[in-house]
Amino acid sequence: MESDRLAITTLTARYARAVDRRDSAALSALFTPDAVLVLPPVLNATETTVELAGRQRVVSSVMDAVSRFVLTRHVMEQHVLEPLSPDHVRGEVYCTAHHISRRDDGYRDRRVALRYQDTFARTGENWLFSRRELVVDFIENVAVRVPD
């Protein structure tokens, strides 16, 4: 149904906005209470995949991860959705995640090209993330100019 597609793609955009604005309350509202976030080794500084369970743990992890950057910008695109049932949808969305940090020689952007592999659950009138698994395709680290 087209209204479900719109709601789900809007949900992914709200995720990006909440992360980039460091709005943990808005981010928390996007996940089911038992949500799971799966992070690959390259993003969790370990040699294994890490699975975080529970809305608060997921939100805390995301907010902690971006807090060290001057700013972030997550650009979502290319949504593919597959209905699993009337109340569950699987999807994949491409993302270019910009992570800007200040260095002695200026600003650097740690750009991460990734795919979110999601499971969405309908709760009442709303769609929420019940599972997000991040797949990293490549990472770049480039100098950028940040306006004053």
mmCIF file of N, CA and C in Angstrom, residues 45-129:
data_model
loop_
_atom_site.group_PDB
_atom_site.id
_atom_site.type_symbol
_atom_site.label_atom_id
_atom_site.label_comp_id
_atom_site.label_asym_id
_atom_site.label_seq_id
_atom_site.Cartn_x
_atom_site.Cartn_y
_atom_site.Cartn_z
ATOM 1 N N ALA A 45 34.542 -1.369 16.540
ATOM 2 C CA ALA A 45 35.917 -1.511 17.030
ATOM 3 C C ALA A 45 36.187 -2.868 17.687
ATOM 4 N N THR A 46 35.544 -3.898 17.188
ATOM 5 C CA THR A 46 35.808 -5.256 17.649
ATOM 6 C C THR A 46 36.000 -6.139 16.423
ATOM 7 N N GLU A 47 36.218 -7.398 16.652
ATOM 8 C CA GLU A 47 36.389 -8.332 15.539
ATOM 9 C C GLU A 47 35.120 -9.118 15.239
ATOM 10 N N THR A 48 34.037 -8.805 15.935
ATOM 11 C CA THR A 48 32.789 -9.526 15.730
ATOM 12 C C THR A 48 31.628 -8.550 15.585
ATOM 13 N N THR A 49 30.565 -9.054 15.038
ATOM 14 C CA THR A 49 29.331 -8.277 14.940
ATOM 15 C C THR A 49 28.745 -8.114 16.340
ATOM 16 N N VAL A 50 28.224 -6.927 16.619
ATOM 17 C CA VAL A 50 27.613 -6.648 17.919
ATOM 18 C C VAL A 50 26.123 -6.430 17.703
ATOM 19 N N GLU A 51 25.325 -7.082 18.527
ATOM 20 C CA GLU A 51 23.875 -6.943 18.454
ATOM 21 C C GLU A 51 23.382 -6.303 19.750
ATOM 22 N N LEU A 52 22.752 -5.138 19.613
ATOM 23 C CA LEU A 52 22.221 -4.405 20.760
ATOM 24 C C LEU A 52 20.716 -4.577 20.780
ATOM 25 N N ALA A 53 20.162 -4.910 21.935
ATOM 26 C CA ALA A 53 18.723 -5.151 22.039
ATOM 27 C C ALA A 53 18.088 -4.176 23.028
ATOM 28 N N GLY A 54 16.912 -3.699 22.655
ATOM 29 C CA GLY A 54 16.149 -2.790 23.501
ATOM 30 C C GLY A 54 16.269 -1.354 23.031
ATOM 31 N N ARG A 55 15.141 -0.672 22.992
ATOM 32 C CA ARG A 55 15.077 0.709 22.477
ATOM 33 C C ARG A 55 16.121 1.609 23.132
ATOM 34 N N GLN A 56 16.196 1.623 24.459
ATOM 35 C CA GLN A 56 17.116 2.536 25.146
ATOM 36 C C GLN A 56 18.566 2.234 24.826
ATOM 37 N N ARG A 57 18.904 0.971 24.753
ATOM 38 C CA ARG A 57 20.285 0.593 24.428
ATOM 39 C C ARG A 57 20.636 0.999 23.004
ATOM 40 N N VAL A 58 19.703 0.812 22.089
ATOM 41 C CA VAL A 58 19.914 1.211 20.694
ATOM 42 C C VAL A 58 20.121 2.715 20.604
ATOM 43 N N VAL A 59 19.223 3.481 21.195
ATOM 44 C CA VAL A 59 19.302 4.942 21.115
ATOM 45 C C VAL A 59 20.577 5.445 21.787
ATOM 46 N N SER A 60 20.913 4.928 22.942
ATOM 47 C CA SER A 60 22.136 5.346 23.637
ATOM 48 C C SER A 60 23.369 5.067 22.791
ATOM 49 N N SER A 61 23.399 3.908 22.156
ATOM 50 C CA SER A 61 24.541 3.545 21.318
ATOM 51 C C SER A 61 24.693 4.506 20.138
ATOM 52 N N VAL A 62 23.590 4.804 19.476
ATOM 53 C CA VAL A 62 23.641 5.707 18.319
ATOM 54 C C VAL A 62 24.067 7.103 18.759
ATOM 55 N N MET A 63 23.473 7.611 19.829
ATOM 56 C CA MET A 63 23.815 8.956 20.312
ATOM 57 C C MET A 63 25.268 9.024 20.767
ATOM 58 N N ASP A 64 25.750 7.992 21.457
ATOM 59 C CA ASP A 64 27.154 7.959 21.876
ATOM 60 C C ASP A 64 28.087 7.958 20.668
ATOM 61 N N ALA A 65 27.723 7.214 19.638
ATOM 62 C CA ALA A 65 28.574 7.100 18.451
ATOM 63 C C ALA A 65 28.740 8.431 17.733
ATOM 64 N N VAL A 66 27.685 9.226 17.660
ATOM 65 C CA VAL A 66 27.779 10.493 16.919
ATOM 66 C C VAL A 66 28.220 11.665 17.778
ATOM 67 N N SER A 67 28.220 11.494 19.092
ATOM 68 C CA SER A 67 28.524 12.616 19.992
ATOM 69 C C SER A 67 29.945 13.142 19.838
ATOM 70 N N ARG A 68 30.854 12.342 19.355
ATOM 71 C CA ARG A 68 32.252 12.783 19.243
ATOM 72 C C ARG A 68 32.522 13.628 17.997
ATOM 73 N N PHE A 69 31.535 13.737 17.113
ATOM 74 C CA PHE A 69 31.721 14.490 15.877
ATOM 75 C C PHE A 69 31.175 15.904 15.995
ATOM 76 N N VAL A 70 31.785 16.823 15.247
ATOM 77 C CA VAL A 70 31.313 18.208 15.201
ATOM 78 C C VAL A 70 29.900 18.239 14.631
ATOM 79 N N LEU A 71 29.693 17.457 13.585
ATOM 80 C CA LEU A 71 28.371 17.311 12.979
ATOM 81 C C LEU A 71 28.330 16.046 12.159
ATOM 82 N N THR A 72 27.110 15.605 11.897
ATOM 83 C CA THR A 72 26.905 14.450 11.021
ATOM 84 C C THR A 72 25.814 14.807 10.027
ATOM 85 N N ARG A 73 25.811 14.072 8.939
ATOM 86 C CA ARG A 73 24.749 14.221 7.947
ATOM 87 C C ARG A 73 24.531 12.858 7.304
ATOM 88 N N HIS A 74 23.336 12.333 7.499
ATOM 89 C CA HIS A 74 22.969 11.030 6.941
ATOM 90 C C HIS A 74 22.007 11.257 5.772
ATOM 91 N N VAL A 75 22.406 10.813 4.598
ATOM 92 C CA VAL A 75 21.606 10.998 3.390
ATOM 93 C C VAL A 75 21.044 9.632 3.001
ATOM 94 N N MET A 76 19.712 9.502 3.088
ATOM 95 C CA MET A 76 19.039 8.240 2.793
ATOM 96 C C MET A 76 18.517 8.246 1.367
ATOM 97 N N GLU A 77 18.654 7.107 0.698
ATOM 98 C CA GLU A 77 18.151 6.998 -0.674
ATOM 99 C C GLU A 77 17.992 5.540 -1.065
ATOM 100 N N GLN A 78 17.328 5.337 -2.164
ATOM 101 C CA GLN A 78 17.193 4.014 -2.784
ATOM 102 C C GLN A 78 16.547 2.993 -1.840
ATOM 103 N N HIS A 79 15.318 3.232 -1.489
ATOM 104 C CA HIS A 79 14.566 2.310 -0.636
ATOM 105 C C HIS A 79 14.008 1.142 -1.442
ATOM 106 N N VAL A 80 14.178 -0.046 -0.917
ATOM 107 C CA VAL A 80 13.533 -1.235 -1.466
ATOM 108 C C VAL A 80 12.786 -1.887 -0.305
ATOM 109 N N LEU A 81 11.481 -2.098 -0.483
ATOM 110 C CA LEU A 81 10.648 -2.642 0.586
ATOM 111 C C LEU A 81 9.976 -3.928 0.128
ATOM 112 N N GLU A 82 9.920 -4.914 1.025
ATOM 113 C CA GLU A 82 9.275 -6.200 0.751
ATOM 114 C C GLU A 82 8.312 -6.523 1.885
ATOM 115 N N PRO A 83 7.018 -6.517 1.626
ATOM 116 C CA PRO A 83 6.065 -6.872 2.681
ATOM 117 C C PRO A 83 6.265 -8.319 3.141
ATOM 118 N N LEU A 84 6.263 -8.514 4.445
ATOM 119 C CA LEU A 84 6.350 -9.853 5.022
ATOM 120 C C LEU A 84 4.982 -10.312 5.501
ATOM 121 N N SER A 85 4.201 -9.354 5.978
ATOM 122 C CA SER A 85 2.842 -9.589 6.469
ATOM 123 C C SER A 85 2.163 -8.221 6.522
ATOM 124 N N PRO A 86 0.889 -8.152 6.870
ATOM 125 C CA PRO A 86 0.243 -6.824 6.947
ATOM 126 C C PRO A 86 0.917 -5.867 7.932
ATOM 127 N N ASP A 87 1.608 -6.422 8.952
ATOM 128 C CA ASP A 87 2.208 -5.573 9.982
ATOM 129 C C ASP A 87 3.728 -5.623 10.040
ATOM 130 N N HIS A 88 4.365 -6.253 9.053
ATOM 131 C CA HIS A 88 5.823 -6.336 9.025
ATOM 132 C C HIS A 88 6.334 -6.192 7.596
ATOM 133 N N VAL A 89 7.361 -5.386 7.452
ATOM 134 C CA VAL A 89 7.987 -5.139 6.154
ATOM 135 C C VAL A 89 9.492 -5.230 6.337
ATOM 136 N N ARG A 90 10.155 -5.830 5.383
ATOM 137 C CA ARG A 90 11.609 -5.844 5.350
ATOM 138 C C ARG A 90 12.033 -4.810 4.314
ATOM 139 N N GLY A 91 13.153 -4.160 4.559
ATOM 140 C CA GLY A 91 13.602 -3.157 3.609
ATOM 141 C C GLY A 91 15.096 -2.957 3.650
ATOM 142 N N GLU A 92 15.573 -2.318 2.607
ATOM 143 C CA GLU A 92 16.972 -1.912 2.544
ATOM 144 C C GLU A 92 17.008 -0.489 2.023
ATOM 145 N N VAL A 93 17.806 0.339 2.679
ATOM 146 C CA VAL A 93 17.977 1.718 2.246
ATOM 147 C C VAL A 93 19.472 2.025 2.228
ATOM 148 N N TYR A 94 19.908 2.668 1.162
ATOM 149 C CA TYR A 94 21.299 3.091 1.066
ATOM 150 C C TYR A 94 21.460 4.390 1.840
ATOM 151 N N CYS A 95 22.643 4.576 2.411
ATOM 152 C CA CYS A 95 22.921 5.789 3.179
ATOM 153 C C CYS A 95 24.365 6.191 2.962
ATOM 154 N N THR A 96 24.572 7.477 2.780
ATOM 155 C CA THR A 96 25.910 8.046 2.867
ATOM 156 C C THR A 96 25.934 8.833 4.162
ATOM 157 N N ALA A 97 26.729 8.355 5.103
ATOM 158 C CA ALA A 97 26.800 8.973 6.424
ATOM 159 C C ALA A 97 28.085 9.791 6.515
ATOM 160 N N HIS A 98 27.912 11.081 6.715
ATOM 161 C CA HIS A 98 29.050 11.999 6.860
ATOM 162 C C HIS A 98 29.289 12.234 8.347
ATOM 163 N N HIS A 99 30.543 12.087 8.762
ATOM 164 C CA HIS A 99 30.920 12.281 10.164
ATOM 165 C C HIS A 99 32.079 13.283 10.188
ATOM 166 N N ILE A 100 31.780 14.515 10.566
ATOM 167 C CA ILE A 100 32.752 15.604 10.497
ATOM 168 C C ILE A 100 33.452 15.777 11.844
ATOM 169 N N SER A 101 34.788 15.743 11.803
ATOM 170 C CA SER A 101 35.576 15.983 13.011
ATOM 171 C C SER A 101 36.593 17.088 12.742
ATOM 172 N N ARG A 102 36.968 17.763 13.808
ATOM 173 C CA ARG A 102 37.957 18.841 13.701
ATOM 174 C C ARG A 102 39.323 18.249 14.022
ATOM 175 N N ARG A 103 40.285 18.579 13.188
ATOM 176 C CA ARG A 103 41.671 18.161 13.392
ATOM 177 C C ARG A 103 42.546 19.404 13.428
ATOM 178 N N ASP A 104 43.795 19.233 13.754
ATOM 179 C CA ASP A 104 44.724 20.378 13.797
ATOM 180 C C ASP A 104 44.815 21.075 12.445
ATOM 181 N N ASP A 105 44.696 20.316 11.367
ATOM 182 C CA ASP A 105 44.839 20.875 10.016
ATOM 183 C C ASP A 105 43.492 21.198 9.362
ATOM 184 N N GLY A 106 42.405 21.218 10.122
ATOM 185 C CA GLY A 106 41.085 21.545 9.559
ATOM 186 C C GLY A 106 40.072 20.468 9.896
ATOM 187 N N TYR A 107 39.110 20.308 9.017
ATOM 188 C CA TYR A 107 38.032 19.344 9.236
ATOM 189 C C TYR A 107 38.193 18.133 8.325
ATOM 190 N N ARG A 108 37.788 16.983 8.826
ATOM 191 C CA ARG A 108 37.803 15.742 8.056
ATOM 192 C C ARG A 108 36.401 15.147 8.063
ATOM 193 N N ASP A 109 36.048 14.510 6.956
ATOM 194 C CA ASP A 109 34.766 13.818 6.832
ATOM 195 C C ASP A 109 35.044 12.330 6.695
ATOM 196 N N ARG A 110 34.614 11.577 7.697
ATOM 197 C CA ARG A 110 34.672 10.122 7.607
ATOM 198 C C ARG A 110 33.349 9.692 6.990
ATOM 199 N N ARG A 111 33.372 9.524 5.675
ATOM 200 C CA ARG A 111 32.163 9.164 4.932
ATOM 201 C C ARG A 111 32.028 7.654 4.901
ATOM 202 N N VAL A 112 30.864 7.209 5.315
ATOM 203 C CA VAL A 112 30.599 5.783 5.339
ATOM 204 C C VAL A 112 29.460 5.492 4.372
ATOM 205 N N ALA A 113 29.737 4.695 3.359
ATOM 206 C CA ALA A 113 28.702 4.236 2.430
ATOM 207 C C ALA A 113 28.161 2.944 3.009
ATOM 208 N N LEU A 114 26.898 2.985 3.394
ATOM 209 C CA LEU A 114 26.336 1.818 4.051
ATOM 210 C C LEU A 114 24.932 1.531 3.582
ATOM 211 N N ARG A 115 24.483 0.352 3.965
ATOM 212 C CA ARG A 115 23.102 -0.048 3.702
ATOM 213 C C ARG A 115 22.486 -0.450 5.030
ATOM 214 N N TYR A 116 21.316 0.079 5.307
ATOM 215 C CA TYR A 116 20.543 -0.364 6.459
ATOM 216 C C TYR A 116 19.622 -1.481 5.979
ATOM 217 N N GLN A 117 19.731 -2.632 6.582
ATOM 218 C CA GLN A 117 18.809 -3.728 6.304
ATOM 219 C C GLN A 117 17.844 -3.773 7.480
ATOM 220 N N ASP A 118 16.613 -3.377 7.210
ATOM 221 C CA ASP A 118 15.630 -3.100 8.252
ATOM 222 C C ASP A 118 14.470 -4.079 8.263
ATOM 223 N N THR A 119 13.897 -4.216 9.439
ATOM 224 C CA THR A 119 12.585 -4.823 9.589
ATOM 225 C C THR A 119 11.726 -3.791 10.297
ATOM 226 N N PHE A 120 10.575 -3.512 9.698
ATOM 227 C CA PHE A 120 9.648 -2.511 10.226
ATOM 228 C C PHE A 120 8.424 -3.221 10.778
ATOM 229 N N ALA A 121 7.883 -2.681 11.864
ATOM 230 C CA ALA A 121 6.672 -3.241 12.456
ATOM 231 C C ALA A 121 5.617 -2.148 12.568
ATOM 232 N N ARG A 122 4.397 -2.499 12.198
ATOM 233 C CA ARG A 122 3.288 -1.562 12.363
ATOM 234 C C ARG A 122 2.809 -1.675 13.809
ATOM 235 N N THR A 123 2.741 -0.532 14.478
ATOM 236 C CA THR A 123 2.217 -0.485 15.845
ATOM 237 C C THR A 123 1.097 0.546 15.845
ATOM 238 N N GLY A 124 -0.116 0.071 15.863
ATOM 239 C CA GLY A 124 -1.253 0.989 15.735
ATOM 240 C C GLY A 124 -1.255 1.612 14.362
ATOM 241 N N GLU A 125 -1.198 2.914 14.320
ATOM 242 C CA GLU A 125 -1.192 3.652 13.052
ATOM 243 C C GLU A 125 0.217 3.914 12.521
ATOM 244 N N ASN A 126 1.236 3.593 13.315
ATOM 245 C CA ASN A 126 2.609 3.961 12.974
ATOM 246 C C ASN A 126 3.456 2.763 12.577
ATOM 247 N N TRP A 127 4.468 3.036 11.767
ATOM 248 C CA TRP A 127 5.509 2.065 11.463
ATOM 249 C C TRP A 127 6.733 2.443 12.272
ATOM 250 N N LEU A 128 7.402 1.441 12.855
ATOM 251 C CA LEU A 128 8.604 1.654 13.642
ATOM 252 C C LEU A 128 9.679 0.660 13.222
ATOM 253 N N PHE A 129 10.921 0.980 13.553
ATOM 254 C CA PHE A 129 12.009 0.036 13.333
ATOM 255 C C PHE A 129 11.927 -1.038 14.410
#
